mmCIF file of C-alpha atoms in Angstrom:
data_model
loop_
_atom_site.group_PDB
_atom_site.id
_atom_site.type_symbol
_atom_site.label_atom_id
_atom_site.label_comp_id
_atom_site.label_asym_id
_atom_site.label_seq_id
_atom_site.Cartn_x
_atom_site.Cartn_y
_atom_site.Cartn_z
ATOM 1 C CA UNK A 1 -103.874 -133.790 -115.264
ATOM 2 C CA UNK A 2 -104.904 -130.453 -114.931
ATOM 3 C CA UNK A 3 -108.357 -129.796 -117.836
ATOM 4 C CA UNK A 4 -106.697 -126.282 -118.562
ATOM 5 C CA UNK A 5 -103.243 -127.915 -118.709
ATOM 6 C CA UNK A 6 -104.091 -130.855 -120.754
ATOM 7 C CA UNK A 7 -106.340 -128.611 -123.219
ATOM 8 C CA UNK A 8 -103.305 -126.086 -123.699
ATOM 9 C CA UNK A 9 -100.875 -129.675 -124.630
ATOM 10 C CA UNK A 10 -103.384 -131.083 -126.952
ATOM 11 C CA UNK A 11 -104.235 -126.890 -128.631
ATOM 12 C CA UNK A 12 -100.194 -126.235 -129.221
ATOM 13 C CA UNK A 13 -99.329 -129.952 -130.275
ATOM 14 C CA UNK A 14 -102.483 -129.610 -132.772
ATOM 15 C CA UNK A 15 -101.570 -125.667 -133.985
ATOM 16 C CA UNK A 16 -97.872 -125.593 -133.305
ATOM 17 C CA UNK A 17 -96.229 -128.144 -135.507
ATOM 18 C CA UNK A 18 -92.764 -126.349 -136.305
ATOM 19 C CA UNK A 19 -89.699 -127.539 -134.963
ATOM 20 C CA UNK A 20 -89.033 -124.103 -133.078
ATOM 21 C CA UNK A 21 -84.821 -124.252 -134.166
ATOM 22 C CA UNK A 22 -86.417 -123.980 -137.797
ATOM 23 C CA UNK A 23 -86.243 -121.131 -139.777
ATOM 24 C CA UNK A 24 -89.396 -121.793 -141.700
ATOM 25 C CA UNK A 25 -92.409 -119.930 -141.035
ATOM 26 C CA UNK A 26 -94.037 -122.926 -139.023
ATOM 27 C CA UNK A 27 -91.056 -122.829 -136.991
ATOM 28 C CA UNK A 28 -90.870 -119.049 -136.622
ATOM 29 C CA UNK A 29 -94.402 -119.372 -135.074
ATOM 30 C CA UNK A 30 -93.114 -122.480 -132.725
ATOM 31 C CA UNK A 31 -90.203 -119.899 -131.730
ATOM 32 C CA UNK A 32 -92.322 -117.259 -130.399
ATOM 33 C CA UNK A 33 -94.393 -119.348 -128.166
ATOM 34 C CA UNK A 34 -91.449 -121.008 -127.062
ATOM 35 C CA UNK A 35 -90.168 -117.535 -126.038
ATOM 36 C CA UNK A 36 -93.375 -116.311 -124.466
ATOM 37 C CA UNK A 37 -94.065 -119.774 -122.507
ATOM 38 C CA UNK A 38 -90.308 -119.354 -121.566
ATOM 39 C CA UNK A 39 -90.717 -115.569 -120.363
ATOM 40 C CA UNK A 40 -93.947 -116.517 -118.303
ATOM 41 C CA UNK A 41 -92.100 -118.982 -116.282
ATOM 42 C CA UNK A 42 -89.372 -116.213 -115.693
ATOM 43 C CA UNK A 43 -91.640 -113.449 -115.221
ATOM 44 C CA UNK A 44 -94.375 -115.468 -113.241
ATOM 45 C CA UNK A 45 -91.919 -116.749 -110.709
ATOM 46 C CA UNK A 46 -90.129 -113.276 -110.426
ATOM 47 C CA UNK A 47 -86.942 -113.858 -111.490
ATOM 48 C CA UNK A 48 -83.767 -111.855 -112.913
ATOM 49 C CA UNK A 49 -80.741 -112.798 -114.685
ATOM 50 C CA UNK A 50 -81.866 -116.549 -115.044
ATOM 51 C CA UNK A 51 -82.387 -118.796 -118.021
ATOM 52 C CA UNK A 52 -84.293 -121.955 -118.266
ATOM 53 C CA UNK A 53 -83.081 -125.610 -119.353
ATOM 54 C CA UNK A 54 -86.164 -127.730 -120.314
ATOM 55 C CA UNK A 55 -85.487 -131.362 -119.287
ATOM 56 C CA UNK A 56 -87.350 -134.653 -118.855
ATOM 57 C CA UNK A 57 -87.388 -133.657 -115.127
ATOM 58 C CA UNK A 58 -85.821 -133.315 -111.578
ATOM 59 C CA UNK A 59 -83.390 -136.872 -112.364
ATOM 60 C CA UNK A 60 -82.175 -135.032 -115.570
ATOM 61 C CA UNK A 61 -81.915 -131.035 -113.757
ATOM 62 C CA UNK A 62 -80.510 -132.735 -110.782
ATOM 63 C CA UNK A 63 -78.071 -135.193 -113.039
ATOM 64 C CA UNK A 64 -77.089 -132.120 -115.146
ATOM 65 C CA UNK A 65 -76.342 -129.874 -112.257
ATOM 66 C CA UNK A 66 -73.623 -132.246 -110.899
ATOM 67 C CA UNK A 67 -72.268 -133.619 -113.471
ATOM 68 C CA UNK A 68 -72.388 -130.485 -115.314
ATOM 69 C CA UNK A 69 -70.379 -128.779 -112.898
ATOM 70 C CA UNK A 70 -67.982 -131.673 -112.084
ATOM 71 C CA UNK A 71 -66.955 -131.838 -115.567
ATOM 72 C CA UNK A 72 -65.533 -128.401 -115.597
ATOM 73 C CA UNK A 73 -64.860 -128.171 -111.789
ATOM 74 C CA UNK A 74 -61.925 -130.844 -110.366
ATOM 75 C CA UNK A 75 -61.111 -131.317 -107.192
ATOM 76 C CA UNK A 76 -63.988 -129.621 -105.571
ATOM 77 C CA UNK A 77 -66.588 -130.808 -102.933
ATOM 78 C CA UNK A 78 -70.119 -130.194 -102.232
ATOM 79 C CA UNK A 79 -72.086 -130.229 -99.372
ATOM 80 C CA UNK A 80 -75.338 -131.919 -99.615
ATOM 81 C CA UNK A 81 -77.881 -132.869 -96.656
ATOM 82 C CA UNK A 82 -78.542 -136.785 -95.995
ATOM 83 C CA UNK A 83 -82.273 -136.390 -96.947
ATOM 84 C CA UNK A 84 -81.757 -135.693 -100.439
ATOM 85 C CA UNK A 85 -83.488 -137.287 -103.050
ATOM 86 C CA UNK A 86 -81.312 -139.823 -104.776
ATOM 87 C CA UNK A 87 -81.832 -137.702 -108.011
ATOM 88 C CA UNK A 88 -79.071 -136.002 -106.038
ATOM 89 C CA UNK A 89 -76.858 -138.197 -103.971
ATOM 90 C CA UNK A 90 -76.471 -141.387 -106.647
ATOM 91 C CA UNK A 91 -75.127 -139.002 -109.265
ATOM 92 C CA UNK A 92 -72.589 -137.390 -106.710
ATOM 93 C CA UNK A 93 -70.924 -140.864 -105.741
ATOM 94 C CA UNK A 94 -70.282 -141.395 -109.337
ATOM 95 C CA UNK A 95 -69.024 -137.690 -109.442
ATOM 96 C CA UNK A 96 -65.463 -136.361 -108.977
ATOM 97 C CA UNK A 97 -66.785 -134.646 -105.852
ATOM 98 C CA UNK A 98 -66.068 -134.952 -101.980
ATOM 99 C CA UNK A 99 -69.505 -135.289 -100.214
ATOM 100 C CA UNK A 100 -69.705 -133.356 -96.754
ATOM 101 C CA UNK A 101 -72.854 -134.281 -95.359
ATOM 102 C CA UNK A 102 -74.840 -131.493 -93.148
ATOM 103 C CA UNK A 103 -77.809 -132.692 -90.362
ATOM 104 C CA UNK A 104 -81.026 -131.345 -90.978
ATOM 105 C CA UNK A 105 -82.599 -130.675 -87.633
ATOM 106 C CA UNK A 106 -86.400 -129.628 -87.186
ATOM 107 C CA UNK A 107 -86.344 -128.854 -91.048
ATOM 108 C CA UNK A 108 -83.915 -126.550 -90.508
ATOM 109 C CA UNK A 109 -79.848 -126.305 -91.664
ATOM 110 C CA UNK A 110 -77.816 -124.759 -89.144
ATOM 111 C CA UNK A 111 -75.912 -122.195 -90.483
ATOM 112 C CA UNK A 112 -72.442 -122.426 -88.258
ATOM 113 C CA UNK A 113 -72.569 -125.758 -89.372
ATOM 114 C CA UNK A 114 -72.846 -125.154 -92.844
ATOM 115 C CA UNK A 115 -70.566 -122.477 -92.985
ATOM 116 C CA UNK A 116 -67.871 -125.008 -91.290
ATOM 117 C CA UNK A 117 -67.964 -127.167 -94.346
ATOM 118 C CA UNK A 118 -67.461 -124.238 -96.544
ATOM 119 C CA UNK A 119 -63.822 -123.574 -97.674
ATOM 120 C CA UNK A 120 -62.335 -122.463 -100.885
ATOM 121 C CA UNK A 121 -62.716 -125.583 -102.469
ATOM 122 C CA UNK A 122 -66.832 -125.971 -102.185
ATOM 123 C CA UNK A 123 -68.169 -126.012 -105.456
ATOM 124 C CA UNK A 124 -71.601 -126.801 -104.901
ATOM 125 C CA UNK A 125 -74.209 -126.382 -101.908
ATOM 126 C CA UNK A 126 -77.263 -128.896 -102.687
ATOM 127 C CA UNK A 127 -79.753 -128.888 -99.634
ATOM 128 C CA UNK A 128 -84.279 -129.032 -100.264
ATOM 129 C CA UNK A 129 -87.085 -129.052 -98.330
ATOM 130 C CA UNK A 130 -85.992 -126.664 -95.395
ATOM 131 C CA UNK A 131 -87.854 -124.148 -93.991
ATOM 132 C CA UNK A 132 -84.886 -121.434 -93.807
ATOM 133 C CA UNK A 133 -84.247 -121.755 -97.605
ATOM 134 C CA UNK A 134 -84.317 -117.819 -97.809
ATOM 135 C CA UNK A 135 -81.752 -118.148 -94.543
ATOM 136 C CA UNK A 136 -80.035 -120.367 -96.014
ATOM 137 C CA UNK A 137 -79.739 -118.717 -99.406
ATOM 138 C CA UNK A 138 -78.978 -115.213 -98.081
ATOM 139 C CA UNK A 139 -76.107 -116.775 -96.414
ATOM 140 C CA UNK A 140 -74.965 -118.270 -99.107
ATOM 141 C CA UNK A 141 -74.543 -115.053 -101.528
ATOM 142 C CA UNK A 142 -71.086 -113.639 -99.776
ATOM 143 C CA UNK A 143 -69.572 -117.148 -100.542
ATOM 144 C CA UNK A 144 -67.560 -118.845 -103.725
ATOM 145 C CA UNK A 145 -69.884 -121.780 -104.395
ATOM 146 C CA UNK A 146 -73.204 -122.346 -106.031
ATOM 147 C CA UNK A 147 -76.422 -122.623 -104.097
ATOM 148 C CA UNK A 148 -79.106 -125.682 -105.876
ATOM 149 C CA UNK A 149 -82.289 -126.553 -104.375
ATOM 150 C CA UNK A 150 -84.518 -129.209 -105.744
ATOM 151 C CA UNK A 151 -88.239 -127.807 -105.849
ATOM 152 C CA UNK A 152 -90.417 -130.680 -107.167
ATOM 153 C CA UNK A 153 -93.893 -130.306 -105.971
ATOM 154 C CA UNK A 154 -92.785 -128.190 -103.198
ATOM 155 C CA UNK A 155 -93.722 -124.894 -104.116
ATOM 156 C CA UNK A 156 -92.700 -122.339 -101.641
ATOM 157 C CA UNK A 157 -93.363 -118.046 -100.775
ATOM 158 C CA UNK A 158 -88.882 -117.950 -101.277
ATOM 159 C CA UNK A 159 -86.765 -115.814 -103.610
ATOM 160 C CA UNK A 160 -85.795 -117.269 -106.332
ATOM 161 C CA UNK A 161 -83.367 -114.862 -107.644
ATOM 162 C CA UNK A 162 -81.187 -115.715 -104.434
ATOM 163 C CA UNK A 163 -80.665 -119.682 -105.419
ATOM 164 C CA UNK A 164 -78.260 -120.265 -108.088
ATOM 165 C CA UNK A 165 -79.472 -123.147 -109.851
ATOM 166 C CA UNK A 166 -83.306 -124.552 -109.369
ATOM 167 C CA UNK A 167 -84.910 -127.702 -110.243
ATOM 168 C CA UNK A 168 -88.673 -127.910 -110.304
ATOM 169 C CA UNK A 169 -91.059 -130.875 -111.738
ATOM 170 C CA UNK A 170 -94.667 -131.157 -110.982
ATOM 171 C CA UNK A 171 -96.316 -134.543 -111.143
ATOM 172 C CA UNK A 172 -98.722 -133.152 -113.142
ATOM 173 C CA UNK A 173 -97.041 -133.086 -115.938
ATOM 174 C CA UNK A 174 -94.868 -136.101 -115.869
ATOM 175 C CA UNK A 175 -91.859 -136.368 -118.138
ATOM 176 C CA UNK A 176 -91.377 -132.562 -117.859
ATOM 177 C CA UNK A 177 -89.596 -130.077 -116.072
ATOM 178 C CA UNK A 178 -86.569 -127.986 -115.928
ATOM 179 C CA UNK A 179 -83.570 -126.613 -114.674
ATOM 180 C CA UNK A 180 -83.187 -122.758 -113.924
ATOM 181 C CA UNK A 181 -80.021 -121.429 -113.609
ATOM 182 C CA UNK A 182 -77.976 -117.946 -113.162
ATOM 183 C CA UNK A 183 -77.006 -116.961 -116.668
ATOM 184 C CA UNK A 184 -73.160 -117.012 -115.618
ATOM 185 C CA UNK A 185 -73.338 -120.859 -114.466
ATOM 186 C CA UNK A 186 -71.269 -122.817 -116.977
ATOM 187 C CA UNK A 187 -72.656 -126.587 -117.128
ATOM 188 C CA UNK A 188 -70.970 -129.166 -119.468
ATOM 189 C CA UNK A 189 -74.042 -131.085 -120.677
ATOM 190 C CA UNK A 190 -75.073 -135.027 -120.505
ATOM 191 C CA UNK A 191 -76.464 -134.858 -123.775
ATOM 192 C CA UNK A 192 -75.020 -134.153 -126.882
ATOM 193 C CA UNK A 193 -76.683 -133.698 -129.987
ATOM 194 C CA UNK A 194 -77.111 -129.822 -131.054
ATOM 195 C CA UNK A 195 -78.890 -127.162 -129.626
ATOM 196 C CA UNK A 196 -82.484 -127.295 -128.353
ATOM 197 C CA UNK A 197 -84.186 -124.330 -126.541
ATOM 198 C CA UNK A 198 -80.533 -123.833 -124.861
ATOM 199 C CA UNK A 199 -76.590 -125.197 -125.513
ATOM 200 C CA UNK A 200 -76.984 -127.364 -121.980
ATOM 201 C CA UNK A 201 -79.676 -129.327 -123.619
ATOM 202 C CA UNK A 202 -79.218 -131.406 -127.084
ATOM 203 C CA UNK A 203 -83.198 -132.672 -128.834
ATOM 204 C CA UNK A 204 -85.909 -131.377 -130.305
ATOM 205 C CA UNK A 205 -87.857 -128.730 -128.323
ATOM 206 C CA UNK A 206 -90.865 -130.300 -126.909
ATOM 207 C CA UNK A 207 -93.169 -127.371 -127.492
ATOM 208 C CA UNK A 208 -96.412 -128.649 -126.310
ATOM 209 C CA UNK A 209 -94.790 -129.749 -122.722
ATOM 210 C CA UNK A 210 -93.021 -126.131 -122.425
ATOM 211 C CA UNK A 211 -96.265 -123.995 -123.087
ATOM 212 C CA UNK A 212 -97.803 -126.501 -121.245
ATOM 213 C CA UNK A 213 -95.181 -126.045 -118.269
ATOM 214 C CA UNK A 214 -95.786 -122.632 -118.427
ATOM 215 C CA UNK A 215 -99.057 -122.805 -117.803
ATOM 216 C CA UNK A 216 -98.652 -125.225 -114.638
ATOM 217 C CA UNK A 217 -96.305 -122.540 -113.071
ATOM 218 C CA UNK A 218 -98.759 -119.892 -113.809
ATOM 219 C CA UNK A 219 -101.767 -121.859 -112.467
ATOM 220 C CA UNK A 220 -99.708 -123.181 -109.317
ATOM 221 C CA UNK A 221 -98.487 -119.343 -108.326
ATOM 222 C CA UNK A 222 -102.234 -117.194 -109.057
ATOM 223 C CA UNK A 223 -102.951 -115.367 -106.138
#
């Protein structure tokens, strides 16, 4: 791990020990780093209109995203490529959803292709690790469905603000990551429980992974 990661997990789990949904003043102190650590993510990653679902990482944000959305969307399909990660395509055969598979060809998704498997009835476009993501995700805006990508340890110059819903988990801080979503995105959650830092997302907030997150995003995007 990271020494300036690991030395901001140990500071906050030592000096933040209010459950942040309290309304004490240990908690009221949790809350406000919660906020800030949540804002830097947002803010360091440029990105408008979004909010931020802590998770255990990419098998929960990817889990969440499809059965989040198949809960609330029947009859739908989604069209995913056959190199996803099977974060992705073992929670989609146990889904609701009709799988259209699209060929990935020199890294790349081929747009007339993809926009063939499109109809009214596409939920869900879930395609990583391309090299036309912005392409891809321009194309996408004009249509009815939602764009996820899966950005684990792939860390790309893309904008964000054009993907719908966005997993990302670093191996540096394993056990950790999130799911970032448009604000509009309705998602019926896998765990139930009571609120955490969000309604998608039941358990305690885990404050010293979050400012701890925080600072991984900030540390992997400094110029």
């Amino acid at each position: 791990m990271n020494k300036e990661i690991l030395e901001t997990f140990i500071k906050v789990s030592q000096e933040f020990i209010g459950n942040s949904n309290s309304l004490h003043k240990l908690g009221t102190k949790s809350k406000q780093l919660e906020n800030a650590s949540t804002k830097q993510i947002l803010d360091t990653l440029n990105l408008k209109d979004k909010e931020v679902i802590y998770t255990s990482g990419k098998c929960e944000s990817n889990n969440l995203t499809i059965f989040g959305l198949d809960a609330l969307q029947k009859n739908k399909n989604v069209i995913v490529s056959s190199n996803e990660d099977d974060t992705i395509l073992l929670p989609l055969k146990h889904s609701s959803f009709e799988i259209r598979t699209i060929d990935i060809t020199d890294n790349k998704v081929n747009l007339t292709q993809l926009n063939n498997l499109i109809d009214k009835n596409t939920s869900l476009v879930s395609i990583s690790n391309i090299e036309n993501i912005n392409e891809v995700s321009n194309f996408l805006k004009g249509k009815k469905c939602y764009y996820h990508t899966d950005l684990s340890n792939n860390y790309k110059e893309i904008n964000y603000n054009n993907i719908d819903l966005i997993t990302i988990e670093d191996n540096s801080l394993e056990g950790f990551g999130c799911l970032i979503k448009n604000k509009n995105i309705i998602l019926e959650p896998i765990f139930h429980g009571g609120k955490s830092t969000t309604t998608y997302r039941s358990g305690t907030p885990a404050l010293p992974f979050i400012a701890s997150f925080s600072r991984l995003i900030r540390l992997k995007y400094k110029k």
